[in-house]
CSV table of C-alpha atoms in Angstrom, one decimal:
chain,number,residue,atom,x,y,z
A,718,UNK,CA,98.0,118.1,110.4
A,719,UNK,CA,101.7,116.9,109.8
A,720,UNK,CA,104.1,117.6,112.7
A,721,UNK,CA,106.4,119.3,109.9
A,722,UNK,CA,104.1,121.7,109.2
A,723,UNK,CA,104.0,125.5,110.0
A,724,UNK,CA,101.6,126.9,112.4
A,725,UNK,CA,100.6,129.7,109.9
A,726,UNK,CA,100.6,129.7,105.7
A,727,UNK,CA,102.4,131.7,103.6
A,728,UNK,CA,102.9,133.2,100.4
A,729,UNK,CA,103.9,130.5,97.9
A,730,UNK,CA,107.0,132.2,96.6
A,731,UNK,CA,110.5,131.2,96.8
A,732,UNK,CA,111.1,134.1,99.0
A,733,UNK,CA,109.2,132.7,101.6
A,734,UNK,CA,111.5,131.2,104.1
A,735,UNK,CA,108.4,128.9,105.3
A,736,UNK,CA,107.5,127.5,102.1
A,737,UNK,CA,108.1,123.5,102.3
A,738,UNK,CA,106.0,123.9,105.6
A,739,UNK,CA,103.2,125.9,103.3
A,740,UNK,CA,103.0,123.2,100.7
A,741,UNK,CA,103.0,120.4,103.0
A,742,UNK,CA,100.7,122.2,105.5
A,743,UNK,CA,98.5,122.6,102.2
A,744,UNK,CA,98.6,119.2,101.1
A,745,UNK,CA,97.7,117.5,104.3
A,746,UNK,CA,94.8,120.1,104.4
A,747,UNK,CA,93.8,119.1,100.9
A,748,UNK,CA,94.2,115.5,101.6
A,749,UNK,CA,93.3,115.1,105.5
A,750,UNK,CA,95.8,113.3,106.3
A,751,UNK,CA,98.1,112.9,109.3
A,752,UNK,CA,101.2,113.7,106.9
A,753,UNK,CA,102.8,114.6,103.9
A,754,UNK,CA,106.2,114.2,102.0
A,755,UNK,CA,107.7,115.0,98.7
A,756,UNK,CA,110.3,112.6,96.6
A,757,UNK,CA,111.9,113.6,93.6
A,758,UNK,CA,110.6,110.0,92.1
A,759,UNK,CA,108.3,107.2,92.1
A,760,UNK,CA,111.1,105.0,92.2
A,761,UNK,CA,112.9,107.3,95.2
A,762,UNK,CA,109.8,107.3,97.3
A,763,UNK,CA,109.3,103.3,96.5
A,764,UNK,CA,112.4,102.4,97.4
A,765,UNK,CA,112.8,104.8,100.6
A,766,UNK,CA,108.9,103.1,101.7
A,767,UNK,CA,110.5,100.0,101.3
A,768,UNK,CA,113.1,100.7,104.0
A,769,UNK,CA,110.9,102.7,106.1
A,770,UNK,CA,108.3,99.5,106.4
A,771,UNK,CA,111.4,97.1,107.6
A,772,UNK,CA,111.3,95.0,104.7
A,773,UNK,CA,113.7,91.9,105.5
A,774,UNK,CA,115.8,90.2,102.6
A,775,UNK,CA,113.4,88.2,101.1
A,776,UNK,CA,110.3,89.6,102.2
A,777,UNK,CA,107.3,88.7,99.8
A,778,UNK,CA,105.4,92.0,99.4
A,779,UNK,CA,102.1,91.2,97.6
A,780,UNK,CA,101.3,93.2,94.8
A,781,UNK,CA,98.6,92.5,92.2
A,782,UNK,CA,99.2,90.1,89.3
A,783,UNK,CA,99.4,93.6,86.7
A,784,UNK,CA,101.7,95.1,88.7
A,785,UNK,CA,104.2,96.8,86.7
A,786,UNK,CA,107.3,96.0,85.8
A,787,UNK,CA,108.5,99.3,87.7
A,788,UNK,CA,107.4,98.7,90.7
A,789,UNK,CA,108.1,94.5,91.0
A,790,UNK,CA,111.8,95.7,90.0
A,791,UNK,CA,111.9,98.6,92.9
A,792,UNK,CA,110.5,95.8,95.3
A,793,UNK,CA,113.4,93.5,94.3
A,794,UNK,CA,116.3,96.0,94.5
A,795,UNK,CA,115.4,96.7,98.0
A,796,UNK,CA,115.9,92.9,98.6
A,797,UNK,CA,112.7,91.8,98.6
A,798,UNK,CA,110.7,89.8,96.7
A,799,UNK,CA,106.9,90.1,94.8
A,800,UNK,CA,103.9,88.2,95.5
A,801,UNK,CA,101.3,87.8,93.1
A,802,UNK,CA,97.8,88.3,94.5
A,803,UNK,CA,94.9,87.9,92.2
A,804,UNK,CA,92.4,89.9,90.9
A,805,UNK,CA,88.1,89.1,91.3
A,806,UNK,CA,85.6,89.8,89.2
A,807,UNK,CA,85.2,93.1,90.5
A,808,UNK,CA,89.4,93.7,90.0
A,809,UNK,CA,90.1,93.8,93.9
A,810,UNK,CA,93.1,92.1,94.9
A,811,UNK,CA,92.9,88.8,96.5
A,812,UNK,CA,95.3,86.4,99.1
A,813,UNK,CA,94.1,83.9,101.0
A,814,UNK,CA,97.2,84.2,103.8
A,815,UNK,CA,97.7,87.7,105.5
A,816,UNK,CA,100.8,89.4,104.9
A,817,UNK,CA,102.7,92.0,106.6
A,818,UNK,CA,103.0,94.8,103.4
A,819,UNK,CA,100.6,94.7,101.0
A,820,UNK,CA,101.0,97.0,97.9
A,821,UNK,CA,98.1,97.9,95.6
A,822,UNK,CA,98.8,99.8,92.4
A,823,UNK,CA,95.1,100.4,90.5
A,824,UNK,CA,95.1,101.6,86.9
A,825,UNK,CA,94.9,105.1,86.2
A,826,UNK,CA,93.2,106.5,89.7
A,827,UNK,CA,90.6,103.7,88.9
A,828,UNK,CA,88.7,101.7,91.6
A,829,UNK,CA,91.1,100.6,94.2
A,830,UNK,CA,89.4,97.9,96.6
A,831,UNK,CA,91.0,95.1,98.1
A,832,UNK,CA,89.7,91.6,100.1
A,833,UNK,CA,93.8,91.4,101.8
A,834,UNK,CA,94.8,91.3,105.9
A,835,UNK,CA,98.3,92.8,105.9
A,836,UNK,CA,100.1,95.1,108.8
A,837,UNK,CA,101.2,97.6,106.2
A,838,UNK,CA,98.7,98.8,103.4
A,839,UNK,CA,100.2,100.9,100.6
A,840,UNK,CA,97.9,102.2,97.6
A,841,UNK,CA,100.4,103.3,95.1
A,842,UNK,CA,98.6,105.6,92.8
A,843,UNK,CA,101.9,106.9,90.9
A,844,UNK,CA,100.4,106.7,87.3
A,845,UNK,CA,97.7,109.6,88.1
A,846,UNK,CA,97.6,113.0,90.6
A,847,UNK,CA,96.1,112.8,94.0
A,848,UNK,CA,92.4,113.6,94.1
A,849,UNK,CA,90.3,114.7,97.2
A,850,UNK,CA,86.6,114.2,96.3
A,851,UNK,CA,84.6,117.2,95.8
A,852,UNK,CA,83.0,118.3,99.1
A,853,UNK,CA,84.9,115.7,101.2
A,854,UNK,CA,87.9,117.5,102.2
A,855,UNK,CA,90.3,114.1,102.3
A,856,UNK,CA,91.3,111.4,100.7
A,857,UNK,CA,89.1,108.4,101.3
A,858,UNK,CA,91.3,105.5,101.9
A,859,UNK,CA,92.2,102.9,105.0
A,860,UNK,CA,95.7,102.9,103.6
A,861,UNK,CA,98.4,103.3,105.5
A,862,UNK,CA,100.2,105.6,102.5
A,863,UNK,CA,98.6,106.4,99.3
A,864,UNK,CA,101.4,107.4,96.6
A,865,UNK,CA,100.6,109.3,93.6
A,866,UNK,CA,102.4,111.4,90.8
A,867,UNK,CA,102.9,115.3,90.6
A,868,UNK,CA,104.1,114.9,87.0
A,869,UNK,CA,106.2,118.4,87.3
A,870,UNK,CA,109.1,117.8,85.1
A,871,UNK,CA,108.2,114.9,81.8
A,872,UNK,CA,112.0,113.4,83.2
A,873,UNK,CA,110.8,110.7,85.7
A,874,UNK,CA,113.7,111.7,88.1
A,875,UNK,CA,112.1,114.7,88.3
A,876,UNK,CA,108.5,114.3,87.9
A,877,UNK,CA,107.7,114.2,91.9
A,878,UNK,CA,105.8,112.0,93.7
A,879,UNK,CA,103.5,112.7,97.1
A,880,UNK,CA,103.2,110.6,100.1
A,881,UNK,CA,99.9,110.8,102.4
A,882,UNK,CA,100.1,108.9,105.6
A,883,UNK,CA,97.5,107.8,107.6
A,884,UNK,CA,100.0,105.9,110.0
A,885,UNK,CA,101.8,108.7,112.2
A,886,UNK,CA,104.8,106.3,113.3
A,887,UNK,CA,105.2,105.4,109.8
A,888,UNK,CA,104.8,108.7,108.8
A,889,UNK,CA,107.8,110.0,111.6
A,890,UNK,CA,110.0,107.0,110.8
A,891,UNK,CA,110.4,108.2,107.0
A,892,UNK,CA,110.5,112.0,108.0
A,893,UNK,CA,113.8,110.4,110.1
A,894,UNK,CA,115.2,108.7,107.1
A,895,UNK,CA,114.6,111.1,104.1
A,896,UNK,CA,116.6,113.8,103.3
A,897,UNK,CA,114.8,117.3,102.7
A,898,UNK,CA,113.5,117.9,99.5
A,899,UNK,CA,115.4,120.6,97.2
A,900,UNK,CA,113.1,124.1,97.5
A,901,UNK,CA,112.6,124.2,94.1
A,902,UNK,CA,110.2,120.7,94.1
A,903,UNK,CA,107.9,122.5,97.2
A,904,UNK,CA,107.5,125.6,94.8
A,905,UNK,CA,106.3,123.3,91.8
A,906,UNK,CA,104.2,121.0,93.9
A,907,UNK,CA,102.2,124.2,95.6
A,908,UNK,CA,101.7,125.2,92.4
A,909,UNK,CA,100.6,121.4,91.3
A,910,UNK,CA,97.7,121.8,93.8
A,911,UNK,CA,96.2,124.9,92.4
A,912,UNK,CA,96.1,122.9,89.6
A,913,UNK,CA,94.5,119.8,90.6
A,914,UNK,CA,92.1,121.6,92.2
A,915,UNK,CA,91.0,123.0,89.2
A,916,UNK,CA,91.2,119.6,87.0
A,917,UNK,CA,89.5,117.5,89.9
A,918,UNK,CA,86.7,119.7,89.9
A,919,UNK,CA,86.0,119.1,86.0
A,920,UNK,CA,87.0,115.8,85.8
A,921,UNK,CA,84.6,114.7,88.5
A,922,UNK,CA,82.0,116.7,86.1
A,923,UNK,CA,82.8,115.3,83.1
A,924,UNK,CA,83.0,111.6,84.5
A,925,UNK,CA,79.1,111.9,86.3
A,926,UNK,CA,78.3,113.0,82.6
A,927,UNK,CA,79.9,109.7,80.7
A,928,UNK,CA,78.5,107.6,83.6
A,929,UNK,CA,75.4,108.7,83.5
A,930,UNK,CA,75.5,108.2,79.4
A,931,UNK,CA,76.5,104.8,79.6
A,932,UNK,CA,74.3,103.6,82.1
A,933,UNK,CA,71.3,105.2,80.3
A,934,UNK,CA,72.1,104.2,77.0
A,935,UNK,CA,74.3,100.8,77.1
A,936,UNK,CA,73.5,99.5,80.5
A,937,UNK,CA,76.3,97.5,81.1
A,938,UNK,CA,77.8,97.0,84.7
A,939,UNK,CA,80.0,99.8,85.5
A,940,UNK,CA,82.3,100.4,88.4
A,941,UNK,CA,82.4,103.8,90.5
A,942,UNK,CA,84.2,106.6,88.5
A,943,UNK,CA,85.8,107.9,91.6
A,944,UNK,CA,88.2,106.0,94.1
A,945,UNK,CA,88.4,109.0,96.8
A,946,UNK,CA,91.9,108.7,96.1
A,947,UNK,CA,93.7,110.0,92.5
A,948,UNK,CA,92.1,111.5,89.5
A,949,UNK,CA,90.2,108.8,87.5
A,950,UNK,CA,91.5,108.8,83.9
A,951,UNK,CA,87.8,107.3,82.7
A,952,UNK,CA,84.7,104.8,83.5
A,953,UNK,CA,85.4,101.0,83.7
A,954,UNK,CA,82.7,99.0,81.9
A,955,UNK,CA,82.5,95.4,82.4
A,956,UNK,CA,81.4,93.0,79.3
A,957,UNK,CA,79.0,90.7,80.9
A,958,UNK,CA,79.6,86.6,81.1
A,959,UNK,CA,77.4,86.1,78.1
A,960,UNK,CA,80.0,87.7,76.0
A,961,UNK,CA,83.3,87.2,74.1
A,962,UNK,CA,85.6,90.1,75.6
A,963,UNK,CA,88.1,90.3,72.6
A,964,UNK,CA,85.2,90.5,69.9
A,965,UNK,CA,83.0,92.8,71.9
A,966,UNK,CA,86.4,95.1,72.4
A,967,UNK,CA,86.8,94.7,68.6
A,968,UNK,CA,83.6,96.1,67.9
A,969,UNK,CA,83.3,99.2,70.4
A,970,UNK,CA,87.2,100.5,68.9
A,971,UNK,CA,86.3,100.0,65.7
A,972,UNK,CA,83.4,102.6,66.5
A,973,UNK,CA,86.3,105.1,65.6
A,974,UNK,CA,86.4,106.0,69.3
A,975,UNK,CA,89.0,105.7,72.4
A,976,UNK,CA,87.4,102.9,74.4
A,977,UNK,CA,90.4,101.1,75.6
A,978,UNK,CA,90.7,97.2,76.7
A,979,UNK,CA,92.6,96.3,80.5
A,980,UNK,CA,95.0,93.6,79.4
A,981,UNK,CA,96.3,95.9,76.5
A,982,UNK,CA,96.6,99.2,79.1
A,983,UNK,CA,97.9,96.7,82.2
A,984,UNK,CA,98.5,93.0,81.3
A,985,UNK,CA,99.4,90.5,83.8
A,986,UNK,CA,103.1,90.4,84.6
A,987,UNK,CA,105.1,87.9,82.7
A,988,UNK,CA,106.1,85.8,86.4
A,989,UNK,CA,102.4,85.9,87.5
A,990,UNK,CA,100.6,84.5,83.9
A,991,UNK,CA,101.2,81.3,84.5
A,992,UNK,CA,99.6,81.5,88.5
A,993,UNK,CA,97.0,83.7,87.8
A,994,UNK,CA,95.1,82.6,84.8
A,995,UNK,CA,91.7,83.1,86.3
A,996,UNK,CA,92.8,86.9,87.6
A,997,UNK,CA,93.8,87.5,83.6
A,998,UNK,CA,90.3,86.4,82.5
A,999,UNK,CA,88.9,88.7,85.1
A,1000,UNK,CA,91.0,91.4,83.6
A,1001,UNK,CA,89.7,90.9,80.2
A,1002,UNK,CA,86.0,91.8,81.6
A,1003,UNK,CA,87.3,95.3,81.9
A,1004,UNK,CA,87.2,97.9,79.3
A,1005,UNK,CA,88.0,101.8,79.6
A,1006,UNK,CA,86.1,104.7,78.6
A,1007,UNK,CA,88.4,107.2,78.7
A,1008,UNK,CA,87.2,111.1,79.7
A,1009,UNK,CA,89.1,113.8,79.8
A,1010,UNK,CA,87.7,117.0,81.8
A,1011,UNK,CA,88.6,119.3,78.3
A,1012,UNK,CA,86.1,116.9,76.2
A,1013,UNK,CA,83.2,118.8,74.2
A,1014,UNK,CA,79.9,117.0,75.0
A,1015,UNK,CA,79.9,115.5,71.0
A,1016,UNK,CA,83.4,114.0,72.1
A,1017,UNK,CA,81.4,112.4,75.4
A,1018,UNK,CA,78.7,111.0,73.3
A,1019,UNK,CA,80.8,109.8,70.4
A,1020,UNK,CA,82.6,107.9,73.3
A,1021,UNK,CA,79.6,106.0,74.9
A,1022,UNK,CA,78.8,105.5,71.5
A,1023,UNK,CA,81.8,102.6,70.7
A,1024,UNK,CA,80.3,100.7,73.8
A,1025,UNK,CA,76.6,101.1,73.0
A,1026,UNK,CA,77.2,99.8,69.5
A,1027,UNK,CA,79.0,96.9,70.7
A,1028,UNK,CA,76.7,96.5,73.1
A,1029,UNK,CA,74.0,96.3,70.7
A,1030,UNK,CA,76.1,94.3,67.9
A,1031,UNK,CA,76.6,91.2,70.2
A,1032,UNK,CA,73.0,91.5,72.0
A,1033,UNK,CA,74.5,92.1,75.3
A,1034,UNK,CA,72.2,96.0,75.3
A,1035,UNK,CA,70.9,97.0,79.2
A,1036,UNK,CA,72.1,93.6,80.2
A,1037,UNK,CA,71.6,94.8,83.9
A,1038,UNK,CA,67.7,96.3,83.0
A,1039,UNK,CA,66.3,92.4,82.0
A,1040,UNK,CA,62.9,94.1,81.5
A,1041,UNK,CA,64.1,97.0,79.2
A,1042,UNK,CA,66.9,94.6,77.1
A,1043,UNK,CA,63.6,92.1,76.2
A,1044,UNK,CA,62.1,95.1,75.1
A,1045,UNK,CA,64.6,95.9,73.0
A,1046,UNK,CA,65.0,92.3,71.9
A,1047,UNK,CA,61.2,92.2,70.8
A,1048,UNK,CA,62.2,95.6,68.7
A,1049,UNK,CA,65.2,94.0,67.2
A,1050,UNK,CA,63.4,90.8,66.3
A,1051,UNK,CA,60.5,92.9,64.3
A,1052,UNK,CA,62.9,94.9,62.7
């Protein structure tokens, strides 16, 4: 549990003079994690990491080669300076040098993995909520600090973000630096994690169920639905080698459904194209099959649908079931 937090729970009121010790005490809980802090901001609780991890003038922090152009221009205002890892086939970030910070920022609570030595990991998860896996009781990461959104207010100064630390001096050296959160932000974020409770539990649903779909009916590599860590926003499907990303992308939107491509959601940034041209191809493997946990089941099948159809159109059809795609080849051909 977080040293800040109170030795009993209360009522999540205002009235409660214990409250910020409630929330936090909750959110470690939910998390298990050693600690917990709220920011007004991404950008505040970027920047105040920054300082907290003793980032010299200078300092390369690596960050992946889609990092966005929020976060690359938080790293430089604190004084330091980006470094472009790259991105595998599988989208973990690469470096062949260790580092002391390393700074991953996955898409949308996607798959966050990583094949980097650094003293200071930091999974920054600030487009999505946090996400406990069902059953698990804690976020699943190594990372030093996972960040993610609270999206309480639609101004970004006031949206909220959440820390989780898995480093207790890291953890007590920001506590020492950060001013106390306004009452008001502990009130909304207690009532956030009712909330996400709520959502996690039918998002996790709803994403088994397209997973499931597309693996039965397109059988195309996929990637796990759940990081452990933030609320996945859909399924990532890879196109296989044998295939022209752009045209089978073409063909699965034009299915009239919401199948959306990596490079258009997250493209490289504009100092890392140049470097990284084999982490952009990568990139284009990728698509996203969005779910949402309010989707009917005709709205979950109309979405496998875009990739089963491209799938089919370019011959590419349970690429990862040999025996079944001849099969299916021998039907094709007769027909």
């Amino acid at each position: 549990m977080p040293s800040s937090a109170g030795a009993a729970a209360c009522p999540e009121t205002e009235a409660c003079v214990d409250l910020p010790h409630a929330v936090i005490q909750a959110w470690a809980h939910y998390a298990g994690c050693v600690g917990v802090v709220l920011a007004p901001s991404l950008a505040a609780a970027r920047r105040q990491l920054l300082r907290t991890c003793r980032v010299a003038p200078g300092e390369p922090i690596l960050v992946p080669p889609n990092a966005t152009h929020g976060l690359v221009e938080d790293i430089k205002r604190c004084g330091a300076r980006p470094l472009f890892g790259g991105l595998d086939d599988t989208l973990a970030m690469t470096h062949d040098r260790p580092v002391r910070v390393a700074w991953s920022q996955p898409l949308l609570g996607l798959r966050c993995a990583s094949h980097v030595t650094a003293e200071i990991t930091v999974v920054d998860h600030g487009d999505t909520v946090p996400a406990a896996l069902p059953g698990q009781g804690s976020l699943a990461s190594n990372a030093d600090v996972v960040l993610c959104g609270l999206y309480l207010s639609p101004e970004q100064e006031d949206a909220g973000t959440i820390l989780f630390f898995r480093d207790a001096d890291l953890y007590a050296r920001y506590l020492a630096e950060v001013p106390a959160a306004l009452p008001s932000l502990y009130l909304r974020a207690a009532k956030q994690l009712a909330r996400v409770r709520r959502l996690v539990e039918r998002q996790t649903a709803a994403l088994a169920l397209v997973a499931a779909g597309l693996h039965a009916a397109a059988g195309l590599p996929l990637l796990p639905a759940e990081s452990g860590l933030a609320l996945s926003h859909g399924i990532l499907v890879r196109i296989p080698d044998e295939g022209t990303p752009s045209t089978f992308w073409s063909y699965a939107s034009a299915e009239n459904t919401p199948v959306q491509w990596l490079p258009h959601l997250r493209p490289l940034h504009y100092a890392a194209v140049q470097a990284h041209r084999r982490s952009a191809a990568n990139l284009e493997r990728w698509l996203l099959v969005p779910v949402s946990p309010t989707s009917t089941e005709d709205e979950n099948r109309q979405t496998v649908l875009g990739v089963v159809k491209a799938a089919e159109y370019t011959g590419l059809r349970w690429r990862t079931e040999p025996e079944l795609a001849a099969q299916y080849a021998r039907l094709l051909d007769s027909m």
